[in-house]
Short mmCIF file of C-alpha atoms and ligand atoms in Angstrom, two decimals:
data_model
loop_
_atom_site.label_atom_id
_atom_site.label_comp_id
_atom_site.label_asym_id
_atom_site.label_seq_id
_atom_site.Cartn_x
_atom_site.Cartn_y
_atom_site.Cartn_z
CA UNK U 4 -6.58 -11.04 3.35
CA UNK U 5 -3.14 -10.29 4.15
CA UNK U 6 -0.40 -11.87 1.88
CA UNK U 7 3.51 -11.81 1.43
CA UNK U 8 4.48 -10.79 -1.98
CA UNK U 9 8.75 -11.87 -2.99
CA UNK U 10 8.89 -9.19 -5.32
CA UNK U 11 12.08 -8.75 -7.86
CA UNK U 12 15.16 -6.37 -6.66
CA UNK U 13 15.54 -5.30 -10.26
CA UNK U 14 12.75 -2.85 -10.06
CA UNK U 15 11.48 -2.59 -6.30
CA UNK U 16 9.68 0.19 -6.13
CA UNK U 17 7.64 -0.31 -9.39
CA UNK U 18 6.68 -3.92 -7.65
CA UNK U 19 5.05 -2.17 -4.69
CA UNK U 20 3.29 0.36 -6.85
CA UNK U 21 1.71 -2.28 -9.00
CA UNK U 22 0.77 -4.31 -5.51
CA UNK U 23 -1.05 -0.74 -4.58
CA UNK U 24 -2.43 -0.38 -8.48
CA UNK U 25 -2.94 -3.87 -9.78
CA UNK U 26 -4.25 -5.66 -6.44
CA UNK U 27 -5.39 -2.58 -4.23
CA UNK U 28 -3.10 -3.33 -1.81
CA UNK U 29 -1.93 -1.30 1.45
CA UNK U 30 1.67 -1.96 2.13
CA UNK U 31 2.38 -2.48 5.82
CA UNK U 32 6.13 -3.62 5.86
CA UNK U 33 9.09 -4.20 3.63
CA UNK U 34 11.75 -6.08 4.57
CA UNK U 35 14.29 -6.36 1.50
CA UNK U 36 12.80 -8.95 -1.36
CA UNK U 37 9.49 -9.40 1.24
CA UNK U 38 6.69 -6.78 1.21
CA UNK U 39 4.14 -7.66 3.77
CA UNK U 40 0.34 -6.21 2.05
CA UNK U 41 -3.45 -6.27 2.13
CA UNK U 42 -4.46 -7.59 -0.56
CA UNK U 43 -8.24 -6.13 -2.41
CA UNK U 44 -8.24 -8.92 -5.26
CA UNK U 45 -6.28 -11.85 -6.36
CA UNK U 46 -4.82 -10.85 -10.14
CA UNK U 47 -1.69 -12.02 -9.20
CA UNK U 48 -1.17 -12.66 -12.87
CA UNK U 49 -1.61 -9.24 -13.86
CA UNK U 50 2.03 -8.56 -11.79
CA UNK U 51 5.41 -8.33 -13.78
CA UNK U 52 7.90 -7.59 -11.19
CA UNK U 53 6.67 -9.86 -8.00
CA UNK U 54 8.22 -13.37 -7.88
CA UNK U 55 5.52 -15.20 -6.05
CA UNK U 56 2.71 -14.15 -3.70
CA UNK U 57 1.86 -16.05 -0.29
CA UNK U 58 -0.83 -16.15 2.10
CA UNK U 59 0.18 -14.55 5.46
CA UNK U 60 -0.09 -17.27 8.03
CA UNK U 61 1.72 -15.33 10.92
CA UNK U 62 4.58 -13.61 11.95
CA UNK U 63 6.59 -13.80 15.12
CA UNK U 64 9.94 -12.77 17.11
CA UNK U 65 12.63 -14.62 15.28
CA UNK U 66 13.10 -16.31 19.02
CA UNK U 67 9.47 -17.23 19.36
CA UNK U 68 9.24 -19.28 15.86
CA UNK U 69 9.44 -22.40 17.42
CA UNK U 70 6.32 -21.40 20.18
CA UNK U 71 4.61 -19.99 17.03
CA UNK U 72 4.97 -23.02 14.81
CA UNK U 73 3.94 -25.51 17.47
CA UNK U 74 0.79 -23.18 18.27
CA UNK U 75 -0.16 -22.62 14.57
CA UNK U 76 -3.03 -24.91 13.40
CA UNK U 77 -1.05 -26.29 10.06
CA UNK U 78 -4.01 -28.85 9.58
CA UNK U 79 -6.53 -25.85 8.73
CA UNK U 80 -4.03 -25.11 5.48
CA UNK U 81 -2.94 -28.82 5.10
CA UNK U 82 -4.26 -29.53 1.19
CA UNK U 83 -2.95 -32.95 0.17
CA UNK U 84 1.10 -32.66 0.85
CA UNK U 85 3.70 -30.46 1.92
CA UNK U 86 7.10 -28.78 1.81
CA UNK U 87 8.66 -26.07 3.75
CA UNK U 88 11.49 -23.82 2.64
CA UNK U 89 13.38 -20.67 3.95
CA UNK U 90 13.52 -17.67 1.26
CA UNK U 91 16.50 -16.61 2.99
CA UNK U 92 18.94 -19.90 4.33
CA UNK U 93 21.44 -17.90 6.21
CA UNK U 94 20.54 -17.02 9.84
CA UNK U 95 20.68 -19.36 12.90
CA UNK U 96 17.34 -20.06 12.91
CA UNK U 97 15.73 -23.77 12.87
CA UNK U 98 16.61 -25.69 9.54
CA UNK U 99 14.14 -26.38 6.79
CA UNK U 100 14.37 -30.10 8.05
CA UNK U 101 13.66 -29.31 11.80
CA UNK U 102 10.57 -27.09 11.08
CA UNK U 103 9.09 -29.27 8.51
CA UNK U 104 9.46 -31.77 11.10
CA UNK U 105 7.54 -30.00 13.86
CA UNK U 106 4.53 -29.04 11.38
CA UNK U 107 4.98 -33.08 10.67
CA UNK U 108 3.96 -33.92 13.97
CA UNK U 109 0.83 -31.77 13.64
CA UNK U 110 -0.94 -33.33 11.24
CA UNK U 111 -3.09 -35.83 11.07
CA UNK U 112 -1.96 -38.09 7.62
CA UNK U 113 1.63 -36.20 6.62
CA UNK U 114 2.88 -36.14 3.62
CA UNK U 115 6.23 -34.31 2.13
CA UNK U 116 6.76 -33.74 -1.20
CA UNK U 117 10.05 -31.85 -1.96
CA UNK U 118 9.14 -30.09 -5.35
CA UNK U 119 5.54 -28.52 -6.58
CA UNK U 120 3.25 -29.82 -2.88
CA UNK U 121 -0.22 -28.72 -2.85
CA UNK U 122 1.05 -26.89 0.41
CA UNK U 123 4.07 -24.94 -0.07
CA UNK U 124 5.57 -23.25 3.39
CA UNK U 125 7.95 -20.62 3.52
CA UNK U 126 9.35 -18.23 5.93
CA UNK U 127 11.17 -15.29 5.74
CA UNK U 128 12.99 -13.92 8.10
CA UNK U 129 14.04 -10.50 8.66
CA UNK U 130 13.49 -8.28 12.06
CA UNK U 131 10.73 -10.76 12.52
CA UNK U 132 10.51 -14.13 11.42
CA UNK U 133 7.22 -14.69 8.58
CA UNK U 134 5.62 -17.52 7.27
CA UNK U 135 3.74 -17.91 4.26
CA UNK U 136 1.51 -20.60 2.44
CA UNK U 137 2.40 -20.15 -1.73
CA UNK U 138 -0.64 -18.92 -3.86
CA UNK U 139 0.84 -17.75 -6.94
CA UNK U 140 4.35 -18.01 -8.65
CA UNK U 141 5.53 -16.13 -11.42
CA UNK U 142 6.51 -18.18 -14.20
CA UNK U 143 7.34 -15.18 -16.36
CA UNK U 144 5.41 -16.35 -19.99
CA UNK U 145 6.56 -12.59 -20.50
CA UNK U 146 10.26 -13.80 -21.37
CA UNK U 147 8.70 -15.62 -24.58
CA UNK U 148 7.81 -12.09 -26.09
CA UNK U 149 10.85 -10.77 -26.06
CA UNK U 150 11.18 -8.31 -29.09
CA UNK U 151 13.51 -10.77 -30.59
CA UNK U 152 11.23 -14.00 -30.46
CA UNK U 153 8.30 -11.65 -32.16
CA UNK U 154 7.60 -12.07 -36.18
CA UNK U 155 8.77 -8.28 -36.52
CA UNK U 156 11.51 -7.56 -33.96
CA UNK U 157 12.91 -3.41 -33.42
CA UNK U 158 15.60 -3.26 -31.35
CA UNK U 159 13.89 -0.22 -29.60
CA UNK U 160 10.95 -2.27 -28.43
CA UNK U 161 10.61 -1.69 -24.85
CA UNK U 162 11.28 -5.71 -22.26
CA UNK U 163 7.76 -7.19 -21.91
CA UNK U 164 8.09 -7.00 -18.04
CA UNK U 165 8.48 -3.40 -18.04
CA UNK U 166 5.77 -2.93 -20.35
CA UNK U 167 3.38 -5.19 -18.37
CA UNK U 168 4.61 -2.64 -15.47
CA UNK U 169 3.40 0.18 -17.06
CA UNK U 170 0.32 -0.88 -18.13
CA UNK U 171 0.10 -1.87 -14.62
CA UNK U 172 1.16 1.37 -13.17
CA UNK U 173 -1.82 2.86 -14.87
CA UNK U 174 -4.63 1.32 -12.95
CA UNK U 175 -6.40 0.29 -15.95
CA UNK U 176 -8.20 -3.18 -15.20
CA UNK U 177 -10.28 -3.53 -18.36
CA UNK U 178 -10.75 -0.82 -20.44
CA UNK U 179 -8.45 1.51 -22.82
CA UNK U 180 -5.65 2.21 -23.48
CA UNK U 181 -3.70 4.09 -25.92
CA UNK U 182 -0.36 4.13 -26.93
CA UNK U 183 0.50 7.34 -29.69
CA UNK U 184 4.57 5.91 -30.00
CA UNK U 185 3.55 2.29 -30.41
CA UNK U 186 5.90 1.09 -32.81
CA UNK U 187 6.51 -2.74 -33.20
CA UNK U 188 3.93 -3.17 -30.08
CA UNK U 189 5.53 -3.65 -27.14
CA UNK U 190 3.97 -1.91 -24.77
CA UNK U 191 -0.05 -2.92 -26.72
CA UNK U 192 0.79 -6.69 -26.81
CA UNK U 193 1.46 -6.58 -22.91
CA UNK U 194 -1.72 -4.94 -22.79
CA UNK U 195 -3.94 -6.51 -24.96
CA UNK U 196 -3.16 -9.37 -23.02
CA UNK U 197 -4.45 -8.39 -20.15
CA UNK U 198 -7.96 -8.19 -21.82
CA UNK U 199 -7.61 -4.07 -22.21
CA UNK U 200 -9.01 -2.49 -25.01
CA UNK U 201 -5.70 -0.96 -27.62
CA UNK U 202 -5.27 1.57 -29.94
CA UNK U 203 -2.02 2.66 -31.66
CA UNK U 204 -0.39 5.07 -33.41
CA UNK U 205 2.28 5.70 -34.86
CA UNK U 206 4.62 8.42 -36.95
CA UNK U 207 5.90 5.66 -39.29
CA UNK U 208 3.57 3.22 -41.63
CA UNK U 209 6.37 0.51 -41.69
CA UNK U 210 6.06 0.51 -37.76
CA UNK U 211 2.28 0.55 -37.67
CA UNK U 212 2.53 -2.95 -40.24
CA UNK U 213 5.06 -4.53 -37.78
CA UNK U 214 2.65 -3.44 -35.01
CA UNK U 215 -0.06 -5.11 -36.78
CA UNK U 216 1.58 -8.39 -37.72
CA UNK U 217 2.88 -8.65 -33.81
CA UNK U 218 -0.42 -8.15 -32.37
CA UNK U 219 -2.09 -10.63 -34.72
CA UNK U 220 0.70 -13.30 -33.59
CA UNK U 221 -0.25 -13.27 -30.16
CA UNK U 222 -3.85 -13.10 -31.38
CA UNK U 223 -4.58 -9.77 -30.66
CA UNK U 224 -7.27 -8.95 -33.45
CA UNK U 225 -9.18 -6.77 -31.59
CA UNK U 226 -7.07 -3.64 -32.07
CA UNK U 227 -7.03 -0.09 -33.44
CA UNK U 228 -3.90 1.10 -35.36
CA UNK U 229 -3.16 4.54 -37.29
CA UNK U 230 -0.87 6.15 -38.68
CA UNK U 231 -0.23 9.53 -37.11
CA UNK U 232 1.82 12.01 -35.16
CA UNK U 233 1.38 11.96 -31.59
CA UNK U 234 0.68 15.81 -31.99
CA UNK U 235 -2.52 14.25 -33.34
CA UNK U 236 -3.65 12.13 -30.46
CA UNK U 237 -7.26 12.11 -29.90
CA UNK U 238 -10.49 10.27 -28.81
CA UNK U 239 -11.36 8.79 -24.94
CA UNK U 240 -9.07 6.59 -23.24
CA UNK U 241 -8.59 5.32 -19.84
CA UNK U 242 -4.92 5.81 -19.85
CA UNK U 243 -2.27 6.55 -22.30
CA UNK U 244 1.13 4.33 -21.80
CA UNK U 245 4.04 5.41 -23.80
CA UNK U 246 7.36 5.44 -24.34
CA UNK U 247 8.68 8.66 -26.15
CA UNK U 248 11.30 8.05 -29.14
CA UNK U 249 14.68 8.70 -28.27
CA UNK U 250 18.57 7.75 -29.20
CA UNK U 251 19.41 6.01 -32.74
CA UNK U 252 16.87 3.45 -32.92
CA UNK U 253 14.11 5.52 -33.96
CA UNK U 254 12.62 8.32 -35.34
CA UNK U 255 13.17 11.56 -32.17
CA UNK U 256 10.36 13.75 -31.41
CA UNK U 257 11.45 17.55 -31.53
CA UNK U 258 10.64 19.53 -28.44
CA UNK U 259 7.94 21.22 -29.53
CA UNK U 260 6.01 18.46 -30.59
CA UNK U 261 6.62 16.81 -27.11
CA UNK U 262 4.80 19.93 -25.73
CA UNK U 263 2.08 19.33 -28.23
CA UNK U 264 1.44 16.03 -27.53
CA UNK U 265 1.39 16.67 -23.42
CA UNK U 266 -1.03 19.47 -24.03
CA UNK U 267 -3.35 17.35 -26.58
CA UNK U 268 -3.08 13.88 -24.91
CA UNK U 269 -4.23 15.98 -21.77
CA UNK U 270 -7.79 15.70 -22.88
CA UNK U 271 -7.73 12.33 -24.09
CA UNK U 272 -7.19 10.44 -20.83
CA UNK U 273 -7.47 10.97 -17.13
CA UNK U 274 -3.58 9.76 -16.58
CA UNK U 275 -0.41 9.03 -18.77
CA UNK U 276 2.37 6.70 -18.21
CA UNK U 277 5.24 8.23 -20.22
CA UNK U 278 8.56 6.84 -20.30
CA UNK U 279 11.11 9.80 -21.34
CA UNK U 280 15.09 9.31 -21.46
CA UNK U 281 16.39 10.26 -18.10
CA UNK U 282 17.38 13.99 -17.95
CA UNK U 283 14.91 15.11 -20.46
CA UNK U 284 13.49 18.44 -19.28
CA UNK U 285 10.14 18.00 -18.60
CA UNK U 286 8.89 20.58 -16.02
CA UNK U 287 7.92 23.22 -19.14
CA UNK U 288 6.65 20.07 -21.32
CA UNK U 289 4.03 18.69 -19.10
CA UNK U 290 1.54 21.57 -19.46
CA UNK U 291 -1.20 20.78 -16.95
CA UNK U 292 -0.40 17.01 -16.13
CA UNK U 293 0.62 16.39 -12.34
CA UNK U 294 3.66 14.06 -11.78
CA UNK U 295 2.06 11.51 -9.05
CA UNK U 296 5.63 9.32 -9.03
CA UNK U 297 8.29 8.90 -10.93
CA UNK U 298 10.64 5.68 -11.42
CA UNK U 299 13.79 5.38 -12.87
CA UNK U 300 15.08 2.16 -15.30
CA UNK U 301 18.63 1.34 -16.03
CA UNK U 302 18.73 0.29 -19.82
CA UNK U 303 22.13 0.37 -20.14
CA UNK U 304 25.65 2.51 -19.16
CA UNK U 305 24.43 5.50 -21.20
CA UNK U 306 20.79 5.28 -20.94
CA UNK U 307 18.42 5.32 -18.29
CA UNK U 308 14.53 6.20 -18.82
CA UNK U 309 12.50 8.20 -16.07
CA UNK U 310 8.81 6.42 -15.80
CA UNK U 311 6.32 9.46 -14.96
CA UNK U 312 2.95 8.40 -13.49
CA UNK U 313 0.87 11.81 -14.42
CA UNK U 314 -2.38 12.42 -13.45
CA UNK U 315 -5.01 15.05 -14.64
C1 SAM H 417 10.66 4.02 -28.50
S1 SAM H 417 9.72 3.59 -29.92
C2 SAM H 417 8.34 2.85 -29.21
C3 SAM H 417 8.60 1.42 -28.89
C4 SAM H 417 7.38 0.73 -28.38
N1 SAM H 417 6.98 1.24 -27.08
C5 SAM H 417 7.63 -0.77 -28.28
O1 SAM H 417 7.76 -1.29 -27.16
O2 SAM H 417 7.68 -1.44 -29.30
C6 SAM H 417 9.12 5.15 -30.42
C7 SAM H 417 8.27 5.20 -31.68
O3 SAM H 417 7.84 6.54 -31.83
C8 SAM H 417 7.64 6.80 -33.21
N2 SAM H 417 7.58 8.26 -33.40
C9 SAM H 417 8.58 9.17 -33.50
N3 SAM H 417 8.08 10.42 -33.62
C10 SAM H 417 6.74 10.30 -33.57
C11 SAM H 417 5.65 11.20 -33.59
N4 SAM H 417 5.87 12.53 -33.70
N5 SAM H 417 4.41 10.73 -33.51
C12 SAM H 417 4.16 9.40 -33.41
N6 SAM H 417 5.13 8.48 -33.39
C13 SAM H 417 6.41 8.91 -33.45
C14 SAM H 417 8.79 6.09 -33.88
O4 SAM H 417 8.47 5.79 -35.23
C15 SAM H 417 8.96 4.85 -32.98
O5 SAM H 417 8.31 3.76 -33.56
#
């Protein structure tokens, strides 16, 4: 199936490559906040940084819509009522009024219904004009686990969206993860979530007991916590996800033990989101891992974090 995905301009690029990890999809056109995709499964919940996902109906030349709309066979989609909206208004195209009017005419008992229709039609138009029939919206639960609304909030607990989008960016569907810097649990509650399997460690026993009490909020009681230096990682995983300590908030890791932990963690899972401040050195640090991609986030005017996607 072939579907249109409005992902968020806050973090573009990490929206495609969770389309490609999450879903299995094969990208075959972006036009700004549209990204036109395959689509292998329908986890559409799994995604943190797309909007809402559509069903591709068609696409046309911006000056063929109208041919294309009166050809298109609306009653084959038609479930109960309907509404049609533009995801961009500008542009001389036909209003929202005239098209909903035209699909009006082709169906056989019409009925409009302005806010949450069974059938919700949108188009977007860019070089050509798209239209789309709504499958999923994101209604962003993630907000309410902000570190702040947790029992035990740290101030360097990583947003829920971006740690739903690295958990993502690691391909993991169901199995394991680990996370050897977990502190209060940002990146395991996202996870656990998701139905994965979690462990977590951690350097300092005060942040493994906020860990703890955060997971068992969100009633995550199937979970593995230690304390224990990252140097220390071990066991199977399917991926690690991480965020390394950095800045005031929390306890640094000393070069050498970064190299350490690369080199050990190495053998413990086939691939390794890391999230390292932006302008660490990492070239000598990474030991054997590859770098498949690498993202950058904007935390704030003196921080930003590089996201590494590493593969064994
Ligand atoms: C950036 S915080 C992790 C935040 C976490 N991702 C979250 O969202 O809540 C880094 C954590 O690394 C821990 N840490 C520092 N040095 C460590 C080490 N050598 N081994 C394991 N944990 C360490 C700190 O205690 C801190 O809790």
């Amino acid at each position: 199936m072939r579907c249109i995905f409005e992902i968020s301009l806050e973090q573009p690029e990490i929206a495609k490559e969770e389309l490609k990890r999450c879903l299995g999809s094969r990208i075959i056109r972006t036009e700004g906040q549209m990204v036109l995709a395959t689509c292998g499964n329908k986890d559409f919940a799994r995604l943190a940084y797309t909007n809402r996902a559509f069903e591709a109906l068609f696409s046309c030349r911006n000056d063929e819509l109208e041919k294309a709309i009166q050809e298109y066979d609306w009653q084959s989609i038609y479930r109960d009522d309907f509404s049609v909206r533009k995801a961009r208004r500008h542009g001389e195209w036909l209003s929202e009024e005239q098209i909903a009017s035209m699909i009006w005419k082709k169906l056989k008992a019409p009925k409009v219904k302005l806010k949450g229709s069974r059938t919700q039609i949108v188009f977007f138009f860019g070089r050509r004009a798209y239209c789309g029939r709504l499958l999923w919206e994101n209604k962003k639960e993630f907000l309410m686990r902000k570190a702040h609304l947790r029992p035990r909030l740290h101030p360097s607990s990583m947003h829920p969206r971006l740690a739903k989008a690295c958990v993502n960016l690691s391909g993991v569907r169901s199995g394991s993860i680990i996370d050897p810097f977990c502190g209060s649990g940002g990146i395991l509650i996202e996870a656990g979530l998701m139905g994965i399997n979690i462990t977590g460690s951690d350097i300092d026993s005060k942040m493994i007991e906020r860990c703890r009490i955060n997971l068992l909020h969100y009633g995550l009681t199937n979970h593995v916590l230690n304390k224990a230096s990252a140097k220390e990682i071990f066991g199977n995983y399917d991926a690690i996800v991480t965020d390394l300590p950095y800045g005031r908030n929390t306890k640094a890791i000393q070069r050498k033990d970064m190299k350490i932990f690369f080199k050990r963690s190495y053998v413990c899972a086939p691939v390794a989101i890391v999230m390292v401040a932006s302008g660490t050195h990492t070239k000598e640090l990474l030991g054997k891992w590859k770098v498949e991609k690498r993202f950058t986030y904007y935390l704030h005017k003196s921080l930003s974090k590089t996201i590494l996607v590493l593969k064994r």
